[in-house]
Amino acid sequence: MSDRRPIGVFDSGIGGLTVLSALCCHLPEERFVYLGDTARLPYGTKSGETVTRYALRAAQFLAGEEIKMLVIACNTASAAALPALERELPVPVIGVVEPGARAAVARSSGAIGLIGTESTVASGAYQRAIQVVGGTSIVRARACPLFVPLAEEGWFDHPVTQAVASIYLGEFCGTVDTLILGCTHYPLLKSAIARAVGGGIVLVDSAVAVAEEVAARLRTDGTAGEGGGGRVRLLVTDAPARIARIAALILGDDTPPLQLVDLPL
Ligand code: DGL
């Protein structure tokens, strides 16, 4: 039997659209409701306690939309709040850190680097996840806090982004073979990041690995939503007109209208 309930997906802003995009490609018959918590962005410079509080509000809001599964399309929230969200929600919860760690270990022959928000890097979540999936340790990790506002501005491949990437990432050249893009905003800046680290370093993000994990879980649980066609709803907690412009750069012509919603603090 087909389960037509939507899958909830959330991030602090537009970054999670990189995950949503992979989910839509991989699972074209599923319905999705995406929440960008733009009123509270960025999450990545805040404490783990604050991020957990924000993530719980976002997840509870989506639970009210009758979702069948929650995807935390945010590394910062996955690193800080996955156990809390698993405890609170009555549906399966999938984070992005473990799938990202698995993808990196599969691609690397040993020397893995990590870039992410300050909160994700400080949490040590990737280090732990890499050990769980049997990899060696991360040899170098760096927070890149300016990347999120650059992505939110739509400056995906802009000279300023290139300059910032070169300053942040020079230290990875020649020291790692694989670099984890440990923030869902970063794949939007992939061209600038790739140029800054030079050839020979594989850039890994978790979007496709997450989509595969969601597909596998839907199969195991018997909750796949075949038939009836896919559909996406986009919700934000602030500035829908501004975000719509950037969302269209990521999702293209099929970008649905953005709806403003309010989350209690
Ligand atoms: N996109 C989010 C992540 O993957 C966080 C961006 C932010 O709000 O700082 O960590």
Coordinates of C-alpha atoms and ligand atoms in Angstrom, one line a residue:
M1 CA 0.0 0.0 0.0
S2 CA 1.2 3.5 -0.8
D3 CA 1.9 6.0 2.0
R4 CA 1.1 9.4 0.6
R5 CA 2.2 11.4 3.7
P6 CA 5.0 13.8 3.0
I7 CA 8.6 13.6 4.1
G8 CA 9.6 16.6 6.2
V9 CA 13.0 18.2 5.5
F10 CA 14.5 21.2 7.3
D11 CA 17.5 23.5 7.5
S12 CA 18.3 26.9 8.8
G13 CA 18.0 28.3 5.3
I14 CA 18.5 27.4 1.7
G15 CA 21.4 24.9 2.2
G16 CA 19.0 22.0 2.8
L17 CA 17.7 22.6 -0.7
T18 CA 20.8 20.8 -1.9
V19 CA 19.5 17.7 0.0
L20 CA 15.9 18.3 -1.1
S21 CA 17.1 18.4 -4.7
A22 CA 18.8 15.0 -4.4
L23 CA 15.7 13.6 -2.6
C24 CA 13.4 14.8 -5.4
C25 CA 15.7 13.2 -8.1
H26 CA 16.0 9.9 -6.2
L27 CA 12.3 9.7 -5.1
P28 CA 10.2 11.5 -7.7
E29 CA 7.0 10.0 -6.5
E30 CA 7.3 11.2 -2.9
R31 CA 5.8 14.4 -1.5
F32 CA 8.1 16.7 0.5
V33 CA 7.5 19.7 2.9
Y34 CA 10.7 21.8 3.3
L35 CA 11.1 24.2 6.1
G36 CA 13.9 26.8 6.0
D37 CA 14.2 28.5 9.4
T38 CA 15.4 31.7 7.9
A39 CA 14.3 33.8 10.9
R40 CA 17.0 32.1 13.0
L41 CA 19.8 31.6 10.5
P42 CA 22.6 31.0 10.9
Y43 CA 22.5 28.0 13.2
G44 CA 26.2 27.3 12.8
T45 CA 27.6 30.1 15.0
K46 CA 25.2 29.2 17.9
S47 CA 25.6 26.9 20.9
G48 CA 24.6 23.3 20.7
E49 CA 21.8 24.0 23.3
T50 CA 20.4 26.8 21.2
V51 CA 20.6 24.8 17.9
T52 CA 18.8 21.9 19.7
R53 CA 16.0 24.2 20.8
Y54 CA 15.6 25.6 17.3
A55 CA 15.7 22.2 15.7
L56 CA 13.1 20.8 18.1
R57 CA 10.7 23.7 17.2
A58 CA 11.2 23.2 13.5
A59 CA 10.8 19.4 13.8
Q60 CA 7.6 19.8 15.9
F61 CA 6.2 22.2 13.4
L62 CA 6.8 19.6 10.6
A63 CA 5.4 16.8 12.7
G64 CA 2.2 18.9 12.7
E65 CA 2.2 18.6 8.9
E66 CA 1.6 14.8 9.3
I67 CA 5.0 13.8 7.9
K68 CA 6.0 10.1 7.8
M69 CA 9.8 10.8 8.2
L70 CA 12.0 13.7 9.0
V71 CA 15.3 14.5 7.2
I72 CA 17.5 17.0 9.1
A73 CA 19.1 18.6 6.0
C74 CA 21.5 20.5 8.2
N75 CA 24.8 19.3 9.5
T76 CA 24.8 21.7 12.5
A77 CA 21.4 20.5 13.6
S78 CA 22.2 16.8 12.9
A79 CA 25.4 17.1 15.0
A80 CA 23.7 18.9 17.9
A81 CA 20.2 17.5 18.0
L82 CA 19.8 14.1 16.3
P83 CA 19.3 12.1 19.5
A84 CA 16.9 14.8 20.9
L85 CA 14.8 14.8 17.7
E86 CA 14.8 10.9 17.6
R87 CA 13.4 11.0 21.2
E88 CA 10.8 13.6 20.5
L89 CA 9.4 12.6 17.1
P90 CA 7.0 9.8 16.5
V91 CA 8.5 9.1 13.0
P92 CA 12.0 8.0 11.8
V93 CA 14.6 10.8 11.8
I94 CA 17.5 10.8 9.4
G95 CA 20.5 13.2 9.8
V96 CA 23.2 14.1 7.3
V97 CA 26.4 13.5 9.3
E98 CA 26.5 9.7 9.2
P99 CA 25.7 9.3 5.5
G100 CA 28.3 12.0 4.7
A101 CA 30.9 10.2 6.8
R102 CA 30.1 6.9 5.1
A103 CA 30.4 8.6 1.6
A104 CA 33.8 10.1 2.6
V105 CA 35.2 6.9 3.9
A106 CA 34.1 5.1 0.7
R107 CA 36.0 7.6 -1.4
S108 CA 39.1 8.2 0.6
S109 CA 42.3 6.2 0.9
G110 CA 43.0 7.7 4.3
A111 CA 43.5 11.4 4.7
I112 CA 40.1 13.1 5.2
G113 CA 39.5 16.8 5.7
L114 CA 36.4 18.5 7.0
I115 CA 34.9 21.9 6.5
G116 CA 31.7 22.9 8.2
T117 CA 30.2 25.5 10.5
E118 CA 31.9 26.4 13.8
S119 CA 29.3 24.4 15.7
T120 CA 29.6 21.2 13.5
V121 CA 33.4 21.3 13.6
A122 CA 33.5 21.9 17.4
S123 CA 31.0 19.1 18.0
G124 CA 33.4 16.3 16.8
A125 CA 30.3 14.6 15.3
Y126 CA 32.1 13.7 12.0
Q127 CA 35.1 12.4 13.8
R128 CA 32.9 10.0 15.8
A129 CA 30.8 9.1 12.7
I130 CA 33.9 8.3 10.7
Q131 CA 35.2 6.0 13.4
V132 CA 31.8 4.3 13.6
V133 CA 31.8 3.5 9.9
G134 CA 35.3 2.1 10.2
G135 CA 37.4 5.0 8.7
T136 CA 40.6 6.5 10.1
S137 CA 40.5 10.0 11.6
I138 CA 40.0 13.4 10.1
V139 CA 43.4 14.9 9.7
R140 CA 42.4 18.5 9.4
A141 CA 39.1 20.4 10.1
R142 CA 38.2 24.0 9.6
A143 CA 35.2 26.1 10.2
C144 CA 34.3 28.4 7.3
P145 CA 31.6 30.7 8.7
L146 CA 31.6 33.2 5.8
F147 CA 30.4 30.5 3.4
V148 CA 26.8 30.4 4.7
P149 CA 26.1 34.1 4.1
L150 CA 27.8 34.0 0.7
A151 CA 25.5 31.1 -0.3
E152 CA 22.4 32.8 1.1
E153 CA 23.4 35.9 -1.0
G154 CA 23.4 33.7 -4.1
W155 CA 27.2 34.4 -4.6
F156 CA 27.8 30.8 -5.5
D157 CA 30.7 31.5 -7.9
H158 CA 31.6 35.1 -7.2
P159 CA 35.1 36.6 -7.0
V160 CA 34.5 37.4 -3.3
T161 CA 33.6 33.8 -2.7
Q162 CA 36.7 32.6 -4.5
A163 CA 38.9 34.9 -2.4
V164 CA 37.3 33.7 0.8
A165 CA 37.6 30.0 -0.3
S166 CA 41.3 30.5 -1.1
I167 CA 42.0 32.0 2.4
Y168 CA 40.1 29.2 4.2
L169 CA 41.2 26.2 2.2
G170 CA 44.8 26.7 1.3
E171 CA 45.8 24.5 4.2
F172 CA 44.1 21.4 2.7
C173 CA 46.2 21.4 -0.5
G174 CA 48.5 18.4 -0.4
T175 CA 47.3 17.3 3.1
V176 CA 44.1 15.4 2.3
D177 CA 42.7 13.3 -0.5
T178 CA 39.0 13.8 0.4
L179 CA 37.3 16.9 1.7
I180 CA 33.9 16.6 3.4
L181 CA 31.6 19.5 2.7
G182 CA 30.1 19.3 6.2
C183 CA 27.4 22.0 5.7
T184 CA 24.6 21.7 3.3
H185 CA 25.2 25.2 2.0
Y186 CA 28.7 24.4 0.8
P187 CA 27.8 22.3 -2.3
L188 CA 26.4 25.5 -3.7
L189 CA 29.9 26.9 -3.6
K190 CA 31.5 23.8 -5.1
S191 CA 33.2 25.4 -8.1
A192 CA 34.9 28.0 -5.9
I193 CA 35.9 25.4 -3.3
A194 CA 37.2 23.0 -6.0
R195 CA 39.4 25.8 -7.5
A196 CA 40.7 26.7 -4.1
V197 CA 41.8 23.2 -3.1
G198 CA 43.1 22.4 -6.6
G199 CA 42.8 19.0 -8.5
G200 CA 43.3 15.7 -6.7
I201 CA 41.0 16.3 -3.8
V202 CA 37.6 14.6 -3.9
L203 CA 34.8 16.8 -2.6
V204 CA 32.1 14.8 -0.8
D205 CA 28.7 16.0 0.4
S206 CA 26.0 13.9 2.0
A207 CA 23.0 14.7 -0.3
V208 CA 23.0 11.6 -2.5
A209 CA 23.9 9.3 0.4
V210 CA 21.0 10.8 2.4
A211 CA 18.6 10.2 -0.5
E212 CA 19.7 6.6 -0.7
E213 CA 19.3 6.1 3.0
V214 CA 15.8 7.6 2.9
A215 CA 14.9 5.3 0.0
A216 CA 16.2 2.3 1.9
R217 CA 14.3 3.2 5.0
L218 CA 11.0 3.8 3.2
R219 CA 11.4 0.3 1.6
T220 CA 12.2 -1.4 5.0
D221 CA 9.3 0.4 6.7
G222 CA 6.8 -0.2 3.8
T223 CA 6.1 3.5 3.8
A224 CA 7.1 4.4 0.2
G225 CA 4.6 6.7 -1.6
E226 CA 4.3 5.2 -5.1
G227 CA 1.7 6.6 -7.5
G228 CA 0.0 10.0 -7.5
G229 CA 3.2 12.0 -8.4
G230 CA 5.6 14.0 -6.3
R231 CA 5.0 17.4 -4.9
V232 CA 7.1 19.9 -2.9
R233 CA 6.0 22.6 -0.5
L234 CA 8.5 25.2 0.6
L235 CA 8.0 27.0 3.9
V236 CA 10.3 29.7 5.5
T237 CA 10.1 31.6 8.8
D238 CA 11.3 34.9 7.3
A239 CA 11.9 36.8 4.0
P240 CA 10.1 34.6 1.5
A241 CA 10.6 37.0 -1.5
R242 CA 14.3 37.1 -0.9
I243 CA 14.6 33.4 -0.4
A244 CA 12.5 32.6 -3.4
R245 CA 15.1 34.3 -5.7
I246 CA 17.9 32.1 -4.3
A247 CA 15.7 28.9 -4.2
A248 CA 15.0 29.4 -7.9
L249 CA 18.8 29.3 -8.6
I250 CA 18.9 25.9 -6.9
L251 CA 15.6 24.2 -7.9
G252 CA 15.1 25.9 -11.2
D253 CA 11.9 26.6 -13.0
D254 CA 9.9 24.1 -10.9
T255 CA 10.4 26.1 -7.7
P256 CA 7.1 26.2 -5.9
P257 CA 5.9 29.5 -4.3
L258 CA 7.3 30.0 -0.8
Q259 CA 5.0 30.2 2.2
L260 CA 5.8 32.2 5.3
V261 CA 5.1 30.4 8.6
D262 CA 5.7 31.3 12.2
L263 CA 7.4 29.1 14.8
P264 CA 6.9 29.8 18.5
L265 CA 10.3 30.6 20.2
Ligands
DGL1 N1 23.2 24.4 6.3 C1 23.5 24.2 7.7 C2 24.5 23.1 7.9 O1 24.5 22.1 7.2 C3 23.9 25.4 8.6 C4 24.1 26.7 8.1 C5 23.9 27.7 9.3 O2 22.8 28.0 9.6 O3 24.9 28.1 9.9 O4 25.2 23.1 8.9

